[in-house]
CSV table of C-alpha atoms in Angstrom, one decimal:
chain,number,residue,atom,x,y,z
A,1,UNK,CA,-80.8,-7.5,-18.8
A,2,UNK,CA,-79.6,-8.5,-15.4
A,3,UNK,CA,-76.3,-6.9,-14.3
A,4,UNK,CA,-73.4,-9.1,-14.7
A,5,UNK,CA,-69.9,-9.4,-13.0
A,6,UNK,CA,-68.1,-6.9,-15.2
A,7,UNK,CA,-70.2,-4.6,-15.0
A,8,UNK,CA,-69.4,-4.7,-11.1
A,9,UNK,CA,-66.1,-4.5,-11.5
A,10,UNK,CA,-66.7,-1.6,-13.9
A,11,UNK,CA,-69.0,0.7,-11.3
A,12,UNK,CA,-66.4,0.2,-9.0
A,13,UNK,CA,-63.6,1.1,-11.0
A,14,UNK,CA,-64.8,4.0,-11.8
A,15,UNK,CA,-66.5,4.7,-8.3
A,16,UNK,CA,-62.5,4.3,-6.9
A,17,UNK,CA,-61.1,6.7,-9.6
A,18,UNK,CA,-63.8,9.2,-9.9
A,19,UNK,CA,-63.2,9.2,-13.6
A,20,UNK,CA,-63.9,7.3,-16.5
A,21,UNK,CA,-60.8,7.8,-18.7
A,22,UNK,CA,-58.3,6.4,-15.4
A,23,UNK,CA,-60.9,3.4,-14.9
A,24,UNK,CA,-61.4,2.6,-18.4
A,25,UNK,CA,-57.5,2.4,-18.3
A,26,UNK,CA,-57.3,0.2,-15.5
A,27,UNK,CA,-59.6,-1.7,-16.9
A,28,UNK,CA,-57.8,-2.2,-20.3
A,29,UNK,CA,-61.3,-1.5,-22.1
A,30,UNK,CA,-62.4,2.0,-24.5
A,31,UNK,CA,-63.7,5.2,-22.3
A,32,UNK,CA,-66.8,4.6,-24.7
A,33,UNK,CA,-66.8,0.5,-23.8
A,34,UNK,CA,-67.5,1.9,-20.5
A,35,UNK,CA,-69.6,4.3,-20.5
A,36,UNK,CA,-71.7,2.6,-22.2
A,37,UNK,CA,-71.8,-0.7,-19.6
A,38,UNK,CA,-72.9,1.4,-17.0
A,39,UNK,CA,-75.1,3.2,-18.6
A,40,UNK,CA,-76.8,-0.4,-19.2
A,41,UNK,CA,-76.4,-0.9,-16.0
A,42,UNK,CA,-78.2,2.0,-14.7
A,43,UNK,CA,-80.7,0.5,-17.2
A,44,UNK,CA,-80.8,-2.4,-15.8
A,45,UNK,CA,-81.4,-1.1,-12.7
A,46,UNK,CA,-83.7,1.6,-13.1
A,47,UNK,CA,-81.7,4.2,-11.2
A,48,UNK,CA,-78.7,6.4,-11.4
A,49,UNK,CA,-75.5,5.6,-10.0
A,50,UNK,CA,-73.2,8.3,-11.5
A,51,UNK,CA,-73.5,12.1,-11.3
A,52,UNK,CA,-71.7,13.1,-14.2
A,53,UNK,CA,-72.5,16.9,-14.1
A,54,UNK,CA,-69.2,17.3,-12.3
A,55,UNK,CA,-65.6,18.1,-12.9
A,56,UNK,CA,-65.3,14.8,-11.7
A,57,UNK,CA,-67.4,11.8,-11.5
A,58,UNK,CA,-69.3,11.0,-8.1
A,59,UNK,CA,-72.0,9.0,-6.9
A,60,UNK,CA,-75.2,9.0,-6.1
A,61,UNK,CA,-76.9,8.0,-3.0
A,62,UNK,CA,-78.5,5.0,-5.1
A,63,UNK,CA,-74.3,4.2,-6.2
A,64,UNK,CA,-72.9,4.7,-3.1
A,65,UNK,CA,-75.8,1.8,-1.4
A,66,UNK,CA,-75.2,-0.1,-4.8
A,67,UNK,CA,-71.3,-0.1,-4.7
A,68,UNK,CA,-71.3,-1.3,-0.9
A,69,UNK,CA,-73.1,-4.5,-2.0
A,70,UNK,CA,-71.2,-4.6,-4.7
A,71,UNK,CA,-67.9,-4.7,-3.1
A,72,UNK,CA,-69.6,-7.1,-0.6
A,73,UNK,CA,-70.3,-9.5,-3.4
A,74,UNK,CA,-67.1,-9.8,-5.4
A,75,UNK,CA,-65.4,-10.0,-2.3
A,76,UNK,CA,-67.3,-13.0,-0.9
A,77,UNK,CA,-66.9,-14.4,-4.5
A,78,UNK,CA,-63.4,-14.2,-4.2
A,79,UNK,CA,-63.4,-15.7,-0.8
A,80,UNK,CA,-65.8,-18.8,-2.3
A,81,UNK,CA,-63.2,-19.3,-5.6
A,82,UNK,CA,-60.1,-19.6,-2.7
A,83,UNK,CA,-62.5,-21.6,-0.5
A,84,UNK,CA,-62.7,-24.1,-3.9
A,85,UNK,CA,-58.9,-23.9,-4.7
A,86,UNK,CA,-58.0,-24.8,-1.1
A,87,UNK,CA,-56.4,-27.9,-0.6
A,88,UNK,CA,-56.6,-29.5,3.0
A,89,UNK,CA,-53.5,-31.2,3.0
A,90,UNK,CA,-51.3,-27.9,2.1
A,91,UNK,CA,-50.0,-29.4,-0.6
A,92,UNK,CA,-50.3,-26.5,-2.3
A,93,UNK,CA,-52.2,-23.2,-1.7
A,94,UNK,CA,-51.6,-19.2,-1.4
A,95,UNK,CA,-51.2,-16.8,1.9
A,96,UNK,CA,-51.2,-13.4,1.7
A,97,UNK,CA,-49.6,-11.8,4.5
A,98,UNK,CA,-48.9,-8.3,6.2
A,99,UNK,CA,-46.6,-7.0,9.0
A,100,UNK,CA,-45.4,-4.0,10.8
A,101,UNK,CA,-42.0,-3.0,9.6
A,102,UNK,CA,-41.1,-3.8,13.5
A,103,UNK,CA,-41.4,-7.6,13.0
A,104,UNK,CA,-39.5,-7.6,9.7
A,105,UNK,CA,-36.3,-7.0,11.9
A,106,UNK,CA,-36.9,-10.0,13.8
A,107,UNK,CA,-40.0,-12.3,13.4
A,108,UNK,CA,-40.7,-12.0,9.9
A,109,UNK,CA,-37.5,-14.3,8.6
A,110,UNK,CA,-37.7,-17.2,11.2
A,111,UNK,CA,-41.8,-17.6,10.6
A,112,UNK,CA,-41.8,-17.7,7.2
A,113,UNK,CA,-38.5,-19.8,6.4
A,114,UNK,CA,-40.2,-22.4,9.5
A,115,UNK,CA,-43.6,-21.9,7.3
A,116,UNK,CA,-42.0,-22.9,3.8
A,117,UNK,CA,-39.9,-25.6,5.4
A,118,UNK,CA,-43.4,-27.5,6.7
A,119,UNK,CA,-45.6,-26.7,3.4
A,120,UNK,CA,-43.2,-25.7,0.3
A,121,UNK,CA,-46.0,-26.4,-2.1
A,122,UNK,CA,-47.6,-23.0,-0.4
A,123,UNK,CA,-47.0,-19.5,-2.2
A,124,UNK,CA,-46.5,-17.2,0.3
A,125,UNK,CA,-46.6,-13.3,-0.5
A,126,UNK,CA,-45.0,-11.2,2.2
A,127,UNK,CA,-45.6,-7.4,2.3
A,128,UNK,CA,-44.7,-4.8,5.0
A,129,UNK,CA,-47.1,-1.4,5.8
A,130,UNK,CA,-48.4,0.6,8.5
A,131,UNK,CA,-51.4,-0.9,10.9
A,132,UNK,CA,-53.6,1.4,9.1
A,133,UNK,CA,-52.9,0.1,6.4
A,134,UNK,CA,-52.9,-3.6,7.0
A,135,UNK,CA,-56.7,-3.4,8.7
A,136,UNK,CA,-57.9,-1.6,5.3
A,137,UNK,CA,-56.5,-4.1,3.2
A,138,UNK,CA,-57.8,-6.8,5.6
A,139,UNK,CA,-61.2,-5.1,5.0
A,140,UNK,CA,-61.0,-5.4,1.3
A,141,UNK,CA,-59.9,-8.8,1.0
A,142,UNK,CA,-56.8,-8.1,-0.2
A,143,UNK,CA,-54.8,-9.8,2.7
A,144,UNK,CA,-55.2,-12.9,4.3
A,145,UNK,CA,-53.3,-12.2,7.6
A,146,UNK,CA,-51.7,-9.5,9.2
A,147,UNK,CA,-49.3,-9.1,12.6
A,148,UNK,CA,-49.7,-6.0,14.4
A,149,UNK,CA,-50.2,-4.8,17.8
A,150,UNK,CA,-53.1,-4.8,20.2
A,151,UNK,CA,-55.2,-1.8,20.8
A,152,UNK,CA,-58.2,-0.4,18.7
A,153,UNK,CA,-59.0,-1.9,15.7
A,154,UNK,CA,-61.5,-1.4,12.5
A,155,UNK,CA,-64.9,-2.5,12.6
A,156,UNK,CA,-64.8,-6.1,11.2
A,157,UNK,CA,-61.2,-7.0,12.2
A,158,UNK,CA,-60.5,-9.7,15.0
A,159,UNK,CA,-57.3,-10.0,16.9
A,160,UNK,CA,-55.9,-12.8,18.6
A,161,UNK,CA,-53.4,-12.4,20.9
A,162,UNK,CA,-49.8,-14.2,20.3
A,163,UNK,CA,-47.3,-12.6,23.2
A,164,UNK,CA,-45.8,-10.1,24.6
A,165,UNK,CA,-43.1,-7.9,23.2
A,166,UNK,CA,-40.8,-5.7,25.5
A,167,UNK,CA,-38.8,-2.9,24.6
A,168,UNK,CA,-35.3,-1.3,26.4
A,169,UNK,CA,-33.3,1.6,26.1
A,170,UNK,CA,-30.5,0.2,23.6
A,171,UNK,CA,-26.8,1.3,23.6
A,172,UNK,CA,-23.2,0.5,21.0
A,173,UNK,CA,-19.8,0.4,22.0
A,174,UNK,CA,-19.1,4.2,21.7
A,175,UNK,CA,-22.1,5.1,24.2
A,176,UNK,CA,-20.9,6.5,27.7
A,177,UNK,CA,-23.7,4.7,29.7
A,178,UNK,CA,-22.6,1.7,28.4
A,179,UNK,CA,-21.7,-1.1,31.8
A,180,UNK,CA,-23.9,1.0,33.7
A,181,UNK,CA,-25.1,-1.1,36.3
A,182,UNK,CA,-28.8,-1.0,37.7
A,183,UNK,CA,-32.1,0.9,36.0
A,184,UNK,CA,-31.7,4.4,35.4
A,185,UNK,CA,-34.8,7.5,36.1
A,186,UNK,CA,-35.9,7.6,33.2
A,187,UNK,CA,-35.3,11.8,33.8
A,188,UNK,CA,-31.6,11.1,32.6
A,189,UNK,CA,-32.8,10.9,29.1
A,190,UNK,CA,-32.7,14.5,29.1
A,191,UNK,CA,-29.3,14.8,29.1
A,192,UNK,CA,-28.6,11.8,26.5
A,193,UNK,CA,-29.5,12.0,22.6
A,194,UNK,CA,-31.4,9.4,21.0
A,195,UNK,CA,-31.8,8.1,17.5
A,196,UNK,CA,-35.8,6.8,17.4
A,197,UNK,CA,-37.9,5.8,14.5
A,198,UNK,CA,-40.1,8.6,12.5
A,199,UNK,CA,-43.4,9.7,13.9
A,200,UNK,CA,-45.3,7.3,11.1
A,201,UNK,CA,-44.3,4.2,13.1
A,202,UNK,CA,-46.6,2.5,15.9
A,203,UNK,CA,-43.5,2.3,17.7
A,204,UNK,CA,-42.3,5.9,17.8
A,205,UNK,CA,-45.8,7.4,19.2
A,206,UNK,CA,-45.3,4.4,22.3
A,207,UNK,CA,-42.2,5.7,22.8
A,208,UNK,CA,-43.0,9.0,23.1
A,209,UNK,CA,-46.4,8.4,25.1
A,210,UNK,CA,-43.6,6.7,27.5
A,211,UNK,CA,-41.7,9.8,27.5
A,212,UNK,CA,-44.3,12.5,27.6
A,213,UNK,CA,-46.1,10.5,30.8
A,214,UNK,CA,-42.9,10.4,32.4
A,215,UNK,CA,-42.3,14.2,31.5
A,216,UNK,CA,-38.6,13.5,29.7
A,217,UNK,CA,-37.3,15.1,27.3
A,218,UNK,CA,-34.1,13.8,25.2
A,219,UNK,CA,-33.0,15.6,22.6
A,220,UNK,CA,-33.9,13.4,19.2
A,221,UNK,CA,-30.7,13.6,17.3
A,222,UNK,CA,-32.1,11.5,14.5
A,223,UNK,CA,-35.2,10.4,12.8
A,224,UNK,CA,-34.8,6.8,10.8
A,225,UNK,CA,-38.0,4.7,8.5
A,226,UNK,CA,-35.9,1.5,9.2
A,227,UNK,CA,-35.1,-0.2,12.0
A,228,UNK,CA,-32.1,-1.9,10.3
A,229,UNK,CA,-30.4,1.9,10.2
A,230,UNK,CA,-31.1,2.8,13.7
A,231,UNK,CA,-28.9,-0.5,14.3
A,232,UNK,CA,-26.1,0.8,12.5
A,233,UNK,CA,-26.5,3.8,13.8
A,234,UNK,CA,-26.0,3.3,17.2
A,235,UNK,CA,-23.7,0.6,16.6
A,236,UNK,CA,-21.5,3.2,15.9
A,237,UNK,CA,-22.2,6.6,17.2
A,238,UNK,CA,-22.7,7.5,21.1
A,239,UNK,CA,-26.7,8.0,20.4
A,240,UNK,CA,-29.3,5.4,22.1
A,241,UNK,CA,-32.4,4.1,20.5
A,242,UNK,CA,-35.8,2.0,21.9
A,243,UNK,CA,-35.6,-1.6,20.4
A,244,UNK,CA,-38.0,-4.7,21.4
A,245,UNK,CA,-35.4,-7.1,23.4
A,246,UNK,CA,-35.9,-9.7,20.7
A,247,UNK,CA,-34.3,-8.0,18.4
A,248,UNK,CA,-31.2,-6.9,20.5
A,249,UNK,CA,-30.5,-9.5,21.3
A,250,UNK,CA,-29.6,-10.9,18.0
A,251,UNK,CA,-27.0,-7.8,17.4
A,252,UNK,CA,-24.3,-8.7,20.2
A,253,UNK,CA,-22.5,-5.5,19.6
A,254,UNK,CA,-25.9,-3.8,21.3
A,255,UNK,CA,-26.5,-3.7,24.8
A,256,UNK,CA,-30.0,-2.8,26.8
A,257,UNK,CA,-29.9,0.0,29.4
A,258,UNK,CA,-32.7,-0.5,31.9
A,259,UNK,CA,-34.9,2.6,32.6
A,260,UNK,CA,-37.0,3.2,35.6
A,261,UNK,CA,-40.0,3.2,34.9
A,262,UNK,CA,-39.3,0.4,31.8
A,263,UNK,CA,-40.8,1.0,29.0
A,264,UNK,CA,-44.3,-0.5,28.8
A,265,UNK,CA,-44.7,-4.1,26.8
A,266,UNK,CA,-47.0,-4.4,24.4
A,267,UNK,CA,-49.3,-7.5,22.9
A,268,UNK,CA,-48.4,-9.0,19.7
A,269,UNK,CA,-51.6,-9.9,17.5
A,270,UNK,CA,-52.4,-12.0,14.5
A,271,UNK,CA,-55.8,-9.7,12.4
A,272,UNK,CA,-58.0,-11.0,10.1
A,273,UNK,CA,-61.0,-10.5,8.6
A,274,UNK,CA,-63.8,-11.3,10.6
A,275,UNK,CA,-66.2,-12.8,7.9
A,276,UNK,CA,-64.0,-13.7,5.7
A,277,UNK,CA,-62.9,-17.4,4.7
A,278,UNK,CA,-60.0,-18.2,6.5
A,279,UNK,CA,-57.8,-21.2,4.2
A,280,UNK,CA,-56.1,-23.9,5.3
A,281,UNK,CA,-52.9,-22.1,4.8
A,282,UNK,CA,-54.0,-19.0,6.9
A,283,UNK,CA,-54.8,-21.8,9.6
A,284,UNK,CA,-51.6,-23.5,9.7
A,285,UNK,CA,-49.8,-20.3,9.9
A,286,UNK,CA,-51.8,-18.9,13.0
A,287,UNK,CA,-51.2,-22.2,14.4
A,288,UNK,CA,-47.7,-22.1,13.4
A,289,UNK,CA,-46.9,-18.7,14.7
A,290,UNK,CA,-48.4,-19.3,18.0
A,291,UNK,CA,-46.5,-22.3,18.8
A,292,UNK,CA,-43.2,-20.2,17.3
A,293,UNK,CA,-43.7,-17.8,19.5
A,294,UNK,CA,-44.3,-20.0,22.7
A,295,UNK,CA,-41.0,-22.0,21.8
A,296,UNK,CA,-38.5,-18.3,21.3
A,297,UNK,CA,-39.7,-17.7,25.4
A,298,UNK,CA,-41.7,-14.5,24.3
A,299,UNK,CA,-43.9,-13.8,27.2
A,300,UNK,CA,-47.5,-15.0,26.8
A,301,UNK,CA,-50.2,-12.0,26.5
């Protein structure tokens, strides 16, 4: 017998859970159904892939060499049945795509509403997670595309560059800086009280690499997951946050407060897979965004 696709997606199910009551739910098939099709494939291949001795299920070396080529394959057979479902003229199609919760405040809405406006017939599934996270689900051919920021990457990721983001001290109404002409040291932060996004975010660990190179020390008042709070937040309250200029400018009732040294900018970047097959959707869009970005002004990277 000569291993077949489900009993692939079986190894692996089980390989991922480390049990075979969880995978054979996943799988919607009997904990015996599955025992027993990997124990033919063991057969099959003449080697064991489980240790079952355990509390829990692990494998062996033979299933951990096994389950990379595994995952290789479906993955690439995944990548062949979108390459056959892809239609050139973008009459139709799917994109899977990932950002930063940074973007979602400002780029996310114009791209895809410009996107759907040139290719309706195209599904496009928009999801927002960490970098982390977007490069592992890159990795396993989950995601089409993802928009991130520079710097180091996964193994098997590319980046290409789109532009430049800045960022600037931000201020409301109620804040006593606000009118203050010229750049300030950035040492004055240590008398002021800022309301910054939580230490999970890319943009919270740039912001404080600014401020612990620069040796300043504002008090944090509050901690926010959302950029859309810190808004309303400062809009009214007399704390400052760090926001990319793009998106203040859209809130006019938010000003910018130079800071000497500014803040550092920091390059915007389309990932991808690098082996995978890239559609004609995930084309358009790269070229899409590019030209989008070129057309708002954002400085090029």
């Amino acid at each position: 017998m000569k291993p077949e696709l489900r009993h692939l997606r079986y190894l692996l199910a089980v390989a991922e859970h480390a049990n075979f009551t969880r995978a054979a739910e996943e799988l919607h098939i009997s904990q015996p159904t599955l025992s027993q099709q990997i124990k033919q494939l063991e057969k099959a291949l003449g080697v064991q892939l489980l240790d079952r001795t355990g509390r829990t299920v692990r494998l062996t070396d033979a299933g951990e060499t096994y389950v990379h080529h595994a995952r290789r394959a479906l993955q690439d057979l995944a990548a062949g049945e979108r390459a056959v479902l892809d239609v050139q003229d973008l009459s139709r199609g799917h994109l899977r795509l990932a950002v930063t919760p940074t973007f979602t405040a400002y780029l996310t809405g114009p791209l895809v509403a410009d996107f759907y406006a040139r290719h309706p017939g195209i599904s496009l599934e928009v999801r927002e997670m960490t970098q982390d996270r977007i490069e592992a689900e890159l990795l396993g051919d989950r995601l089409d595309l993802g928009i991130a920021f520079a710097g180091s990457h996964l193994p098997g990721i590319r980046a290409t560059a789109l532009f430049t983001e800045t960022l600037s001290l931000v201020v409301g109404p109620r804040h006593p800086d606000l009118g203050t002409p010229g750049p300030q040291p950035v040492s004055t932060l240590d008398e002021r009280q800022l309301a910054l996004l939580s230490g999970d975010f890319a943009t919270r660990r740039h912001i404080d690499a600014y401020l612990t190179r620069h040796g300043a020390r504002p008090r944090i008042a509050v901690e926010a997951n959302s950029l859309l709070a810190l808004t309303e937040i400062v809009r009214r309250s007399p704390l400052a946050t760090v926001l990319p200029d793009a998106l203040t400018r859209d809130h006019p009732h938010l000003a910018p407060l130079a800071l000497a040294p500014a803040l550092p900018a920091r390059t915007v970047t389309l990932l991808r897979r690098e082996t995978t097959y890239q559609s004609a959707a995930a084309r358009a869009f790269t070229r899409l965004t590019t030209r989008w970005a070129r057309a708002q002004g954002f400085p090029e990277a």
